[in-house]
Coordinates of C-alpha atoms in Angstrom, one line a residue:
M956 CA 111.4 126.2 105.3
N957 CA 111.6 123.2 102.9
Y958 CA 111.0 123.2 99.2
A959 CA 107.2 122.4 99.4
D960 CA 106.7 125.3 101.6
S961 CA 107.8 127.7 99.0
L962 CA 105.0 126.6 96.5
S963 CA 102.6 129.1 98.2
S964 CA 100.6 131.1 95.3
Q965 CA 101.6 128.5 92.7
L966 CA 99.1 126.4 90.7
A967 CA 99.1 122.7 91.1
V968 CA 97.3 120.0 88.8
V969 CA 96.5 116.7 90.9
T970 CA 95.1 113.6 89.2
G971 CA 93.2 111.0 90.7
A972 CA 92.4 113.7 93.4
S973 CA 88.9 112.5 94.4
S974 CA 90.2 110.1 97.0
G975 CA 93.0 108.6 99.0
I976 CA 96.5 109.9 98.2
G977 CA 95.4 112.4 95.6
T978 CA 92.8 114.0 98.0
E979 CA 95.7 114.1 100.6
F980 CA 98.0 115.8 98.2
A981 CA 95.2 118.4 97.3
R982 CA 94.6 119.1 101.1
Q983 CA 98.4 119.4 101.9
L984 CA 99.1 121.8 99.1
A985 CA 96.1 123.7 99.7
R986 CA 97.2 124.1 103.2
R987 CA 100.3 125.8 101.7
G988 CA 98.4 128.3 99.8
V989 CA 98.6 126.4 96.3
D990 CA 95.7 126.9 94.0
L991 CA 94.6 123.5 92.6
V992 CA 93.0 121.8 89.5
L993 CA 91.8 118.5 90.6
V994 CA 91.3 116.0 88.1
A995 CA 89.2 112.6 88.4
R996 CA 86.0 111.0 86.9
S997 CA 84.0 111.5 90.0
Q998 CA 82.2 114.9 89.7
D999 CA 80.4 114.9 93.0
R1000 CA 83.5 114.1 95.1
L1001 CA 85.7 116.4 93.0
E1002 CA 83.2 119.2 93.6
A1003 CA 82.6 118.5 97.2
L1004 CA 86.5 118.6 98.0
A1005 CA 86.9 121.8 95.8
S1006 CA 84.3 123.4 97.9
T1007 CA 86.0 122.3 101.2
L1008 CA 89.4 123.2 100.5
S1009 CA 88.5 126.6 98.9
S1010 CA 86.5 127.7 101.8
Q1011 CA 89.1 126.2 104.5
Y1012 CA 92.1 127.5 103.0
G1013 CA 91.2 130.5 100.7
V1014 CA 92.5 129.0 97.5
K1015 CA 91.1 128.7 94.2
V1016 CA 90.3 125.2 93.4
T1017 CA 88.9 124.0 89.9
P1018 CA 87.5 120.6 89.4
V1019 CA 88.0 118.9 86.0
V1020 CA 86.0 115.8 85.4
L1021 CA 87.9 113.4 83.2
D1022 CA 88.5 109.9 82.3
L1023 CA 92.2 109.6 82.4
S1024 CA 92.2 106.1 81.1
R1025 CA 91.1 107.1 77.5
P1026 CA 94.1 107.5 75.2
D1027 CA 93.4 111.1 74.4
S1028 CA 92.9 112.2 78.0
S1029 CA 96.3 113.9 78.4
E1030 CA 95.8 116.3 75.4
R1031 CA 92.1 116.9 76.6
L1032 CA 93.4 117.8 79.9
V1033 CA 95.9 120.2 78.8
R1034 CA 93.6 121.7 76.2
T1035 CA 91.2 122.4 79.1
L1036 CA 94.3 124.1 81.0
D1037 CA 95.1 126.4 78.1
E1038 CA 91.3 127.3 77.9
M1039 CA 91.4 128.2 81.5
G1040 CA 94.6 130.2 81.1
A1041 CA 96.2 128.0 83.7
V1042 CA 100.0 128.3 84.3
V1043 CA 101.0 125.1 85.9
D1044 CA 103.7 125.0 88.4
V1045 CA 103.1 121.7 90.0
L1046 CA 102.0 118.4 88.4
V1047 CA 101.0 115.4 90.8
N1048 CA 100.6 112.5 88.5
N1049 CA 98.6 110.2 91.1
A1050 CA 96.0 108.7 89.0
G1051 CA 96.2 105.0 88.5
F1052 CA 94.8 101.5 89.4
A1053 CA 95.8 97.8 89.6
S1054 CA 94.3 94.5 88.7
H1055 CA 94.9 91.3 90.8
G1056 CA 94.6 87.9 89.2
D1057 CA 96.5 85.9 86.5
L1058 CA 96.9 87.6 82.9
A1059 CA 95.6 84.5 81.3
A1060 CA 92.1 85.2 82.9
A1061 CA 92.3 89.0 82.5
D1062 CA 90.0 91.2 80.4
P1063 CA 92.5 92.6 77.5
E1064 CA 90.7 96.1 77.5
R1065 CA 91.1 96.5 81.1
M1066 CA 94.8 95.7 81.0
E1067 CA 95.1 98.1 78.0
A1068 CA 93.2 100.8 80.4
Q1069 CA 95.8 100.2 83.2
V1070 CA 98.7 100.7 81.2
Q1071 CA 97.1 103.8 79.5
L1072 CA 96.2 105.3 82.9
N1073 CA 99.3 104.4 85.0
V1074 CA 101.8 105.1 82.1
G1075 CA 100.4 106.6 78.7
T1076 CA 98.5 109.4 80.4
L1077 CA 101.3 110.1 82.9
V1078 CA 103.8 110.4 80.2
G1079 CA 101.6 112.8 77.9
T1080 CA 100.6 114.9 80.6
T1081 CA 104.1 115.2 82.0
T1082 CA 105.6 115.9 78.5
R1083 CA 102.9 118.6 77.5
L1084 CA 103.3 120.5 80.8
L1085 CA 107.1 120.2 81.4
R1086 CA 108.1 122.2 78.6
G1087 CA 106.5 125.3 80.2
M1088 CA 108.1 124.6 83.4
V1089 CA 111.7 124.4 82.0
E1090 CA 111.0 127.6 79.9
R1091 CA 109.9 129.5 83.0
G1092 CA 113.0 127.9 85.1
R1093 CA 110.5 126.7 87.8
G1094 CA 108.1 123.9 88.4
S1095 CA 107.8 120.4 90.3
V1096 CA 106.7 117.0 89.0
I1097 CA 105.6 114.3 91.6
N1098 CA 104.9 110.9 89.9
V1099 CA 103.3 108.3 92.2
A1100 CA 104.9 104.9 91.7
S1101 CA 104.8 102.0 93.8
T1102 CA 107.2 99.5 95.9
A1103 CA 105.8 97.2 93.4
G1104 CA 107.8 98.8 90.8
F1105 CA 111.1 97.4 92.5
Q1106 CA 110.3 93.8 91.5
A1107 CA 108.2 91.3 89.6
V1108 CA 104.9 90.7 91.0
P1109 CA 103.2 87.7 89.6
H1110 CA 99.1 87.9 89.9
M1111 CA 99.8 91.8 89.2
A1112 CA 102.1 91.5 86.3
V1113 CA 100.7 94.7 84.7
Y1114 CA 100.6 96.8 87.6
S1115 CA 104.0 96.1 88.8
A1116 CA 105.3 96.6 85.2
T1117 CA 103.7 100.0 85.0
K1118 CA 105.2 101.1 88.3
A1119 CA 108.4 100.0 87.2
F1120 CA 108.0 102.2 84.2
V1121 CA 107.2 105.1 86.5
L1122 CA 110.3 104.5 88.4
S1123 CA 112.6 104.6 85.6
F1124 CA 110.8 107.4 83.8
T1125 CA 111.2 109.5 86.8
R1126 CA 114.7 108.8 87.3
S1127 CA 115.5 109.7 83.8
L1128 CA 113.3 112.8 83.9
W1129 CA 115.3 113.9 87.2
G1130 CA 118.4 113.6 85.3
E1131 CA 117.3 115.6 82.4
T1132 CA 116.1 118.3 84.4
R1133 CA 119.0 119.0 86.9
G1134 CA 119.9 122.6 86.9
T1135 CA 116.6 123.8 85.0
G1136 CA 114.7 124.9 88.2
V1137 CA 112.4 122.0 87.9
A1138 CA 112.2 119.4 90.8
V1139 CA 111.2 115.8 89.8
L1140 CA 110.4 113.2 92.5
G1141 CA 109.0 109.6 92.4
I1142 CA 107.1 108.5 95.6
C1143 CA 107.0 104.8 96.2
P1144 CA 104.1 103.8 98.7
G1145 CA 103.6 100.3 99.8
A1146 CA 100.2 99.1 100.9
T1147 CA 98.3 102.3 101.6
D1148 CA 94.8 102.7 103.6
T1149 CA 92.9 103.8 100.5
A1150 CA 90.2 102.9 98.2
F1151 CA 92.8 101.3 96.0
F1152 CA 92.3 97.7 97.5
D1153 CA 88.6 98.1 96.8
V1154 CA 89.4 97.6 93.2
A1155 CA 92.8 95.4 93.7
G1156 CA 91.3 93.3 96.5
D1157 CA 92.7 92.7 100.0
N1158 CA 95.1 89.8 98.7
A1159 CA 97.1 92.4 96.8
S1160 CA 98.1 94.0 100.1
V1161 CA 101.3 93.1 101.7
G1162 CA 102.5 94.3 105.2
S1163 CA 100.7 97.0 107.4
R1164 CA 99.2 99.8 105.5
R1165 CA 100.3 103.4 106.0
T1166 CA 97.9 106.4 105.6
P1167 CA 97.8 108.8 102.8
Q1168 CA 99.0 111.6 105.2
Q1169 CA 102.2 109.6 105.8
V1170 CA 102.9 109.1 102.0
V1171 CA 102.2 112.6 101.0
D1172 CA 104.4 113.9 104.1
T1173 CA 107.2 111.6 102.9
A1174 CA 106.7 113.0 99.3
L1175 CA 106.7 116.7 100.1
S1176 CA 109.5 116.4 102.6
A1177 CA 111.5 114.8 99.9
L1178 CA 110.5 117.3 97.2
G1179 CA 113.5 119.4 95.9
G1180 CA 116.0 117.2 97.7
R1181 CA 118.9 115.2 96.3
K1182 CA 116.9 111.9 95.5
A1183 CA 115.0 111.1 92.6
T1184 CA 112.7 108.6 94.2
V1185 CA 111.8 108.1 97.8
V1186 CA 109.9 105.1 99.4
D1187 CA 107.4 105.7 102.2
G1188 CA 108.0 104.0 105.5
G1189 CA 111.2 102.5 106.8
G1190 CA 110.0 98.8 106.5
N1191 CA 109.0 99.5 102.9
A1192 CA 112.2 100.9 102.0
L1193 CA 114.0 97.8 103.4
V1194 CA 112.0 95.7 101.4
A1195 CA 112.0 97.4 98.2
R1196 CA 115.6 98.3 98.0
A1197 CA 117.6 96.0 100.2
V1198 CA 115.7 92.6 99.8
S1199 CA 115.0 93.0 96.1
R1200 CA 118.9 93.6 95.8
L1201 CA 120.0 90.9 97.8
L1202 CA 117.7 88.0 96.8
P1203 CA 118.3 86.0 93.6
E1204 CA 115.5 86.7 91.0
R1205 CA 113.6 83.2 91.3
P1206 CA 113.2 83.1 95.0
L1207 CA 112.1 86.7 95.1
I1208 CA 109.5 86.1 92.5
R1209 CA 108.4 82.9 94.3
I1210 CA 107.9 85.1 97.6
A1211 CA 106.2 87.8 95.8
E1212 CA 103.9 85.4 94.0
R1213 CA 102.9 83.8 97.5
S1214 CA 102.5 87.0 99.1
V1215 CA 99.7 88.2 96.6
R1216 CA 98.4 84.8 95.4
P1217 CA 94.5 85.1 94.9
G1218 CA 92.6 83.2 97.7
S1219 CA 95.6 83.2 100.1
R1220 CA 93.7 85.0 102.8

């Protein structure tokens, strides 16, 4: 039995659960007998998913409709959990989005919302829930980062910077929680076949796309192991870890720029 299979009868909060990787995390955790709190903006999709998972796996699934890009969203989420009497054992920080284009032409408020969702809410929610996990001597935190966090990505400057933050934050948190009973993992997908690119655009995609199931399989297999972060897919791991260390900074930035240049496809 791996670590993820021992989570049965625990309670997990999954953010960004209404589609893609978040939905797959919810499905795989429910299959393991984990009760769920699903958080996203889309009430219809959350309620439909909650109904499906509850009837299929016999777990309790509670949808929470919340815009996590708001500065007060982590406080509001944890207040809602407290009102429910929820004791959170597993936190999956999956919610996030990317913008594609030059910063000089970007909407400042949208960039700020991206930082808030990808970084601010992730940190706020983790901080508010981690203390209880440490006190109970049990818990799991999974942060969804990205291969974009391993290097600078022109035309996706804010997104790659937020994911670099998530990588560093997760590694530090992994070090802080050693010996506490809390498992921490950062999962780094590359291009994945989700609605992510409906927002970011197809030019933001590099390489063949993996499936949400592959990404979540990788994450749950690595959870509780010896690594703070894991890259999904062998090719993605090669590019993220090896190439970014071997190539000098300037050529690496130029390659990344050409790869995701708007209008290049």
